[in-house]
Tab-separated table of C-alpha atoms in Angstrom:
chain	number	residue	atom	x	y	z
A	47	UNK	CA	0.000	0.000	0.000
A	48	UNK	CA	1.326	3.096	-0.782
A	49	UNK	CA	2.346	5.449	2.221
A	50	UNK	CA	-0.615	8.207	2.873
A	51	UNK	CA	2.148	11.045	2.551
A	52	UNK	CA	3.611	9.949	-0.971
A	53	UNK	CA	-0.244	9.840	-2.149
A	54	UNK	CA	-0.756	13.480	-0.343
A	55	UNK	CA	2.498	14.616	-2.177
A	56	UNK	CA	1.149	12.979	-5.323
A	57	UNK	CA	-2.132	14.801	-5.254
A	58	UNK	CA	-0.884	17.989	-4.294
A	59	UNK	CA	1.290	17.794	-7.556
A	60	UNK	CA	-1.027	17.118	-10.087
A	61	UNK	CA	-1.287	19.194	-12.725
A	62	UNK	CA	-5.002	19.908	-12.274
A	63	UNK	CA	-4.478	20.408	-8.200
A	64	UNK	CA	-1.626	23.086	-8.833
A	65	UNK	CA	-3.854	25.000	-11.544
A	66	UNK	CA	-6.875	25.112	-8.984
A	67	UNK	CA	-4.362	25.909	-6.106
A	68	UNK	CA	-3.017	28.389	-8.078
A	69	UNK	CA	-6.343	30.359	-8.862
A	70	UNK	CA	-7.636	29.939	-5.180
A	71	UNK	CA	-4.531	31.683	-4.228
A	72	UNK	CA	-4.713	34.721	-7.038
A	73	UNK	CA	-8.632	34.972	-6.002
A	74	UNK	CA	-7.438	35.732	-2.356
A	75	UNK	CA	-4.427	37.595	-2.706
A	76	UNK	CA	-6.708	40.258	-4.826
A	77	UNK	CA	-9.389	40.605	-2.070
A	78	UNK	CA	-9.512	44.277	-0.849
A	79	UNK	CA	-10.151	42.581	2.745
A	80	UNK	CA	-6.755	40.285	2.542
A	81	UNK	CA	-5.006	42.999	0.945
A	82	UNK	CA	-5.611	45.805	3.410
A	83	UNK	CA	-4.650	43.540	6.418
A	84	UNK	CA	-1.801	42.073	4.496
A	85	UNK	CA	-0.508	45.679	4.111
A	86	UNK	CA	-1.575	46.631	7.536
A	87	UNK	CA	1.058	43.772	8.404
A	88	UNK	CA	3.750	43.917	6.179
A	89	UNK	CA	6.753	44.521	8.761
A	90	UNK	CA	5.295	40.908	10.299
A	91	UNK	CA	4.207	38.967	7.532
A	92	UNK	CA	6.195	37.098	4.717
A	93	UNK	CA	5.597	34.535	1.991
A	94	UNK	CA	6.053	31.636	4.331
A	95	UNK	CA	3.570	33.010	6.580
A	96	UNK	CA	0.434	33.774	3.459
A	97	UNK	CA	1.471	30.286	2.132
A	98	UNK	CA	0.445	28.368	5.826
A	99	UNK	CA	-2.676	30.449	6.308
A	100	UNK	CA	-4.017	29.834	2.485
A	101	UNK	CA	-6.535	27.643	4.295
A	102	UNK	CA	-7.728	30.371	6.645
A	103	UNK	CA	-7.641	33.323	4.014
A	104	UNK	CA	-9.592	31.109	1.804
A	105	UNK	CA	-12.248	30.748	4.475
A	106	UNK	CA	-12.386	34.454	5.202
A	107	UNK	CA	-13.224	35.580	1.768
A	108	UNK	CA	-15.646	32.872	1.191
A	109	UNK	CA	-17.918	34.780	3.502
A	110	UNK	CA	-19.982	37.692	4.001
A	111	UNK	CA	-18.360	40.973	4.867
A	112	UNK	CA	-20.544	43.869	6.203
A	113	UNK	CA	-23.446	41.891	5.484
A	114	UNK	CA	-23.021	42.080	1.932
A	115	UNK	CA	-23.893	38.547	0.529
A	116	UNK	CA	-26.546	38.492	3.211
A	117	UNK	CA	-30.071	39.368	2.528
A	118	UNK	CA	-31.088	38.974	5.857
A	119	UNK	CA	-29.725	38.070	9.334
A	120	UNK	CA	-32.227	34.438	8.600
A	121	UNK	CA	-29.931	34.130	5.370
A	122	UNK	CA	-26.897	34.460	6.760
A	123	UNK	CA	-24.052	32.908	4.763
A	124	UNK	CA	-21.372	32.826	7.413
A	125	UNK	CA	-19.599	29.963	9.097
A	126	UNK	CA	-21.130	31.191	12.354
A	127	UNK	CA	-24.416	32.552	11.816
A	128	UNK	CA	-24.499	36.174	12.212
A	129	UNK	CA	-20.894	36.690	12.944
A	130	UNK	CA	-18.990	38.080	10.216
A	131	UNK	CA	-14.878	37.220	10.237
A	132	UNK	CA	-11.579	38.926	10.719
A	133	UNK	CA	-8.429	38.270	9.875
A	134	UNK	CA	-6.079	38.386	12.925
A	135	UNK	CA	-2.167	37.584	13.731
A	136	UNK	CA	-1.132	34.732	16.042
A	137	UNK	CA	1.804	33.687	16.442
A	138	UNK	CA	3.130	33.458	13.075
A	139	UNK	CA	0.017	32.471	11.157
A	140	UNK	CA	-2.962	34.064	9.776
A	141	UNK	CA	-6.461	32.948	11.958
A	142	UNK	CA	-9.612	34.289	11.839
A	143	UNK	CA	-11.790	36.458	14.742
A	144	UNK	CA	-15.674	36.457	14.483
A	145	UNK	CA	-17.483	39.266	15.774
A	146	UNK	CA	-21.387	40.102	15.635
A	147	UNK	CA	-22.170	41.349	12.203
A	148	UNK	CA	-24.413	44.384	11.610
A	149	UNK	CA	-28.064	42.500	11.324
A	150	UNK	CA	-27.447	40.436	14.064
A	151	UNK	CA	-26.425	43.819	15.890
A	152	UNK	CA	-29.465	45.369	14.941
A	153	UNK	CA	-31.702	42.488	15.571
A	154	UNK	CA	-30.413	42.175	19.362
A	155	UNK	CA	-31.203	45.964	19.218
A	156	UNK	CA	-34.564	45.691	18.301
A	157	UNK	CA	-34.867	42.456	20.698
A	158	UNK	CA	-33.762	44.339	23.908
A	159	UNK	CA	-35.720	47.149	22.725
A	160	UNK	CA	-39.153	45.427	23.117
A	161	UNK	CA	-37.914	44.015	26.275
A	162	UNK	CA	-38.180	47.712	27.535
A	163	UNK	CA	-41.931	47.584	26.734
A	164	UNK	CA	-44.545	45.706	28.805
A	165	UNK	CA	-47.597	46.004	27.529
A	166	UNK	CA	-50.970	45.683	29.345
A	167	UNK	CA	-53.535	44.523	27.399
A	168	UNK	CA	-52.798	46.477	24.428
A	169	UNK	CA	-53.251	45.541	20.852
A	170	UNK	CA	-50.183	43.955	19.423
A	171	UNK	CA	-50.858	46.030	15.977
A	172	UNK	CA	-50.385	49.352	17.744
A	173	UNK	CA	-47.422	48.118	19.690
A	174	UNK	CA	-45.442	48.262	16.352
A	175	UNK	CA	-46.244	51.820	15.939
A	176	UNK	CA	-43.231	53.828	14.901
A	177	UNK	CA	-42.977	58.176	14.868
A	178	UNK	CA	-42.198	57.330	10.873
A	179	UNK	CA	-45.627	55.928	10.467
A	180	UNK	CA	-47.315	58.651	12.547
A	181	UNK	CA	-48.882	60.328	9.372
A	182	UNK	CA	-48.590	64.302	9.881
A	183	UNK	CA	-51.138	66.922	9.403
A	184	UNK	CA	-52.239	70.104	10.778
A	185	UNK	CA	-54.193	68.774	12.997
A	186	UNK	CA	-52.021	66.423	14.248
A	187	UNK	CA	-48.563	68.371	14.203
A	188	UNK	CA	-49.526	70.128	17.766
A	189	UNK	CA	-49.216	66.621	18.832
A	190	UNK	CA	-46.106	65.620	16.969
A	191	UNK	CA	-44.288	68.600	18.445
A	192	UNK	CA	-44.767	67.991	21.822
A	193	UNK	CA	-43.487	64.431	21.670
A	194	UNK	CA	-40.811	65.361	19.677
A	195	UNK	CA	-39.847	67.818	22.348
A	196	UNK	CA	-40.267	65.394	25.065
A	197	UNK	CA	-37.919	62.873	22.777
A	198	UNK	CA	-35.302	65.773	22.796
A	199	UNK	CA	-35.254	66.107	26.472
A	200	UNK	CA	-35.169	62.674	27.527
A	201	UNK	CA	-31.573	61.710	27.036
A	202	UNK	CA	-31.959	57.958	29.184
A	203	UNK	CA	-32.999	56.427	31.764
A	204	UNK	CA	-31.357	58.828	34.262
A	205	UNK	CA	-32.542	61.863	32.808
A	206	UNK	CA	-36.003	61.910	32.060
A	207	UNK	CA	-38.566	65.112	31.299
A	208	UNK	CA	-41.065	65.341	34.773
A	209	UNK	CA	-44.179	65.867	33.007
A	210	UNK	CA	-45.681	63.416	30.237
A	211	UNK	CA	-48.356	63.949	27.690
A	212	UNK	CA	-52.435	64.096	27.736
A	213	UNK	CA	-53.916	63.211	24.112
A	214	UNK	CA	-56.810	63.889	24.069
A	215	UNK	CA	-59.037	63.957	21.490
A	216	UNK	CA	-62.305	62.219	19.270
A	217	UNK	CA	-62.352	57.927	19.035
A	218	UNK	CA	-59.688	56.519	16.041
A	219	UNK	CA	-57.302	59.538	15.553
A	220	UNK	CA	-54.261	57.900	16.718
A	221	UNK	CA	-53.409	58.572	20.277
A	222	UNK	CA	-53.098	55.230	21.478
A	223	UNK	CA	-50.491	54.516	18.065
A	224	UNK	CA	-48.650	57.555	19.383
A	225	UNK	CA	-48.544	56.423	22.649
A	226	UNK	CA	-47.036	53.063	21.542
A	227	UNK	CA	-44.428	55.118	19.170
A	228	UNK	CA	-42.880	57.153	22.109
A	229	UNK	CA	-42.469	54.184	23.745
A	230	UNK	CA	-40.630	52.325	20.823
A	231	UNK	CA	-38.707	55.553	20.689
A	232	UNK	CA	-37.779	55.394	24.348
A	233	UNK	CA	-37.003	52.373	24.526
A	234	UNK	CA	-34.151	52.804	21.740
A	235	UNK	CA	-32.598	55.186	24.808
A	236	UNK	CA	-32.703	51.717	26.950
A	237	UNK	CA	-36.225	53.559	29.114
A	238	UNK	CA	-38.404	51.003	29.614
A	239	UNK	CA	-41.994	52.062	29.550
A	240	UNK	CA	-45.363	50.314	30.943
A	241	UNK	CA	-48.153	50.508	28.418
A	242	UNK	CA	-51.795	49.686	30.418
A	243	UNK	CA	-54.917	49.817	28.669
A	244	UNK	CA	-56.831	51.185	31.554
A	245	UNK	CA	-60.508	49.905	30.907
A	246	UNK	CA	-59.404	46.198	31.038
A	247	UNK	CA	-56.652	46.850	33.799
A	248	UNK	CA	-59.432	48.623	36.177
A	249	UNK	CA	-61.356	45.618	35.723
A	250	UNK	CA	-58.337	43.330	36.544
A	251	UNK	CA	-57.618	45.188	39.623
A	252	UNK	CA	-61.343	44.451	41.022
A	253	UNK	CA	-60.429	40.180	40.118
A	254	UNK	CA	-56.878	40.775	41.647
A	255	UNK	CA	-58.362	41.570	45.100
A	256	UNK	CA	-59.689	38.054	44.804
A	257	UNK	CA	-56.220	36.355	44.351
A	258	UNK	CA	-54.531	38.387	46.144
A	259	UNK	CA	-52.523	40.403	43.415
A	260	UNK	CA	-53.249	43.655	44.139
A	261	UNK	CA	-50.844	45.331	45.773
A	262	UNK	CA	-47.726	43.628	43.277
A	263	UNK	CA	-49.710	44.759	40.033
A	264	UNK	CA	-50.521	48.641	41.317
A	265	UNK	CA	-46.605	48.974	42.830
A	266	UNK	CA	-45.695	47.308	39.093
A	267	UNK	CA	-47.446	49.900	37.599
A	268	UNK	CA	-46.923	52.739	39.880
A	269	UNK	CA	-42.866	52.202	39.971
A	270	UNK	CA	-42.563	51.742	35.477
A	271	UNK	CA	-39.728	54.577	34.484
A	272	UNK	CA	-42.367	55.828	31.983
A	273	UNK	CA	-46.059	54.773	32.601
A	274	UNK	CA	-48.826	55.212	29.741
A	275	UNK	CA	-52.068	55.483	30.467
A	276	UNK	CA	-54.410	54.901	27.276
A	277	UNK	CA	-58.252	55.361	27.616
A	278	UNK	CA	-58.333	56.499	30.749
A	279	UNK	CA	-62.343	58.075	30.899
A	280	UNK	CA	-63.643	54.890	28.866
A	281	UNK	CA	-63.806	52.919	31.678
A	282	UNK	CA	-66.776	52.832	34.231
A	283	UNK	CA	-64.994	53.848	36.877
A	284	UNK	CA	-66.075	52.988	40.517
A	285	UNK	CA	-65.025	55.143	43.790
A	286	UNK	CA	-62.489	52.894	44.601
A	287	UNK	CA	-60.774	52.279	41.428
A	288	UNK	CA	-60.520	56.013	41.442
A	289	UNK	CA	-59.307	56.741	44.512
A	290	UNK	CA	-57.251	53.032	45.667
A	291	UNK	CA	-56.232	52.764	42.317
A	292	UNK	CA	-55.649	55.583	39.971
A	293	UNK	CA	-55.201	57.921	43.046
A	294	UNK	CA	-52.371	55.658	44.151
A	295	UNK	CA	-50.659	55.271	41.220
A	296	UNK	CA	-50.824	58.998	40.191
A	297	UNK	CA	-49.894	60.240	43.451
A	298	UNK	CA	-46.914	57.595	44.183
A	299	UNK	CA	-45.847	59.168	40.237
A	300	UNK	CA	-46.060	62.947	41.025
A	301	UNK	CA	-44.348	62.251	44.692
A	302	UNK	CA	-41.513	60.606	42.879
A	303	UNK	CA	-41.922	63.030	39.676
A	304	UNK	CA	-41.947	60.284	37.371
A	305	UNK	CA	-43.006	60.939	33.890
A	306	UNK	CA	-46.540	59.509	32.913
A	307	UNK	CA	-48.334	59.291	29.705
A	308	UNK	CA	-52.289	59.413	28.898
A	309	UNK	CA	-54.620	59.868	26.290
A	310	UNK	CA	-58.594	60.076	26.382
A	311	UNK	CA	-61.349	60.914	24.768
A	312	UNK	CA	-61.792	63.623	27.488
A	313	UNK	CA	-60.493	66.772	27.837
A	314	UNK	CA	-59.235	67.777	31.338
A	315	UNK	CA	-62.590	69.225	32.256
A	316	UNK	CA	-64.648	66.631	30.581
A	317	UNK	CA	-62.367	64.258	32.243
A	318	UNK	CA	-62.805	65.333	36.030
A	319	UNK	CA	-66.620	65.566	35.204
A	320	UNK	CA	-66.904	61.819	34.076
A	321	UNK	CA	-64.360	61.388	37.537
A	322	UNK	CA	-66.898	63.148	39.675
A	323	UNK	CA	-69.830	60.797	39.160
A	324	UNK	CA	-69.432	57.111	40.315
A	325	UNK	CA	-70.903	54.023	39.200
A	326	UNK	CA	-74.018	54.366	41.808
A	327	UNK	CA	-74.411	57.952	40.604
A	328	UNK	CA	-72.774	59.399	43.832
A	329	UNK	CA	-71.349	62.887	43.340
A	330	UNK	CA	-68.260	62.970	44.513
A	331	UNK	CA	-66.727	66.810	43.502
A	332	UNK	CA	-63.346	66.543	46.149
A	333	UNK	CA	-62.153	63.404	45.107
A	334	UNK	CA	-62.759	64.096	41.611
A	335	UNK	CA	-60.797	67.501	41.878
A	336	UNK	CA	-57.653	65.694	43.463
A	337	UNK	CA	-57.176	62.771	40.682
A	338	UNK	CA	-57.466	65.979	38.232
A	339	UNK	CA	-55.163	67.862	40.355
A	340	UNK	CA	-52.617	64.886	39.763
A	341	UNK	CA	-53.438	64.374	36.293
A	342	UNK	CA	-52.570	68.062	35.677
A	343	UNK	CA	-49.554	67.744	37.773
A	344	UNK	CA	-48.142	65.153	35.961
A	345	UNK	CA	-49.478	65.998	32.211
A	346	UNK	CA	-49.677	68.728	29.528
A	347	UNK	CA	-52.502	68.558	27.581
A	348	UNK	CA	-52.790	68.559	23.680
A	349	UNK	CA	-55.553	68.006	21.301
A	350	UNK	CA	-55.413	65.458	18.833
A	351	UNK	CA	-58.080	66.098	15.580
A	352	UNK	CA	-58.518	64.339	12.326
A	353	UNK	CA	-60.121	61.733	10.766
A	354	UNK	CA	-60.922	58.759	11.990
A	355	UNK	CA	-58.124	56.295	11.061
A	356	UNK	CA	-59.942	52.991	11.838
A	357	UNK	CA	-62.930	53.531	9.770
């Protein structure tokens, strides 16, 4: 049998092995990539050195660079899957280094970016609301403005504006989408945010008495960095989700002057009327005026108008 090396040796010979070795090694010694880092090194590399790595230079051009023979993170053409490679020095060879290529970056982005949203009982459609789809008009730019000023104030989690917003404004005009679209925009700055829909979470709060959940889901609430309030006024609100509830939560938030979001179909006034009444038709005027009192402590009010988007 012949010895494994004189068949290696044999091989490696052949006319048709050389030619393809030959091309393989003109097709990496003319990649931009190999040639930067070759000239990068040139004090520390020589010919003995490119001929031992020819494997690992090979491998490096074979793959994506910057993404570019990737469509998509999913598509990912790389040895390691979302790692693009670099060529390194080690100890007198050529090796390759993997770090996380651009998509993948992004897509971890976008990943812990949700994670700083908890939504609470909010559609998932409006939870993928973005500023760039916010469509602009006159009667929406008052709006637009005063997020965008809020946006340019808020620099992270440690420096926050005080006072949130209060949409108000008719049913379908897209104050619960703009709601959802500061958050997303927050939540690029690493703020996490704690989106309730407050009809169904006033009627969870009445349930969570039962089980005993109470207190944990109003200091969850209560303590979010950013806390948005959408709908409040839609609900039928009883004494004591006004006062044990809301009142809690809003007072806890303007004690520790924690920004808060809202939006309603009510204006302020509108808003402290529909407070003042409960659900057994008691009139309750003093109460009413201290949720406003916190409301307007911890909001400034703009008017949302338009059409209605969901018709």
């Amino acid at each position: 049998m012949e010895p494994i090396r004189e068949t290696m040796k044999r091989v490696v010979n052949a006319p048709a092995f050389s030619e393809r070795y030959s091309e393989m090694r003109k097709e990496v010694l003319e990649h931009p990539g190999v040639q930067q880092f070759l000239e990068e090194h040139s004090a520390e590399i020589d010919k003995g050195i490119v001929d031992r790595s020819m494997g690992k230079l090979y491998e490096y051009i074979d793959q994506s660079h910057d993404c570019n023979k990737c469509p998509s993170l999913g598509e990912c053409i790389n040895h390691l899957k979302g790692f693009e490679p670099n060529l390194v020095l080690e100890r007198e060879t050529i090796g390759i280094a993997y770090t996380k290529c651009r998509l993948k970056t992004n897509a971890d982005n976008k990943r812990q970016a949700s994670s700083m949203i908890h939504s609470m009982y909010m559609p998932k459609e409006v939870m993928q609301a973005t500023l760039s789809g916010f469509e602009l008009d006159d009667s929406r730019m008052e709006a637009f403005r005063a997020v965008d000023a809020f946006l340019d104030e808020a620099t992270g989690p440690d420096h926050l504006p005080e006072k949130g917003l209060f949409l108000y404004g008719k049913f379908g005009i897209g104050k619960s989408y703009l709601l959802s679209a500061i958050a997303n925009e927050l939540a690029e700055m690493r703020v996490k945010s704690v989106l309730v829909f407050v009809p169904e979470f006033m009627r969870e709060m009445k349930q969570a008495i039962g089980d005993q959940t109470l207190q944990e889901k109003v200091d969850y609430v209560k303590k979010a960095d950013v806390l948005m309030l959408d709908d409040i006024g839609a609900e039928a609100m009883s004494s004591w989700t006004r006062d044990e509830v809301l009142g809690t939560i809003l007072h806890y938030r303007m004690a520790e002057k924690l920004p808060t979001f809202m939006t309603s179909n009510f204006s302020y006034s509108e808003l402290q009327h529909h407070l003042t009444y409960s659900q057994r038709g008691e009139k309750e005027d003093l109460k009413a005026a201290r949720v406003m009192e916190r409301i307007r402590a911890l909001t400034i009010p703009v008017k949302m108008d338009g059409r209605n988007r969901r018709t």
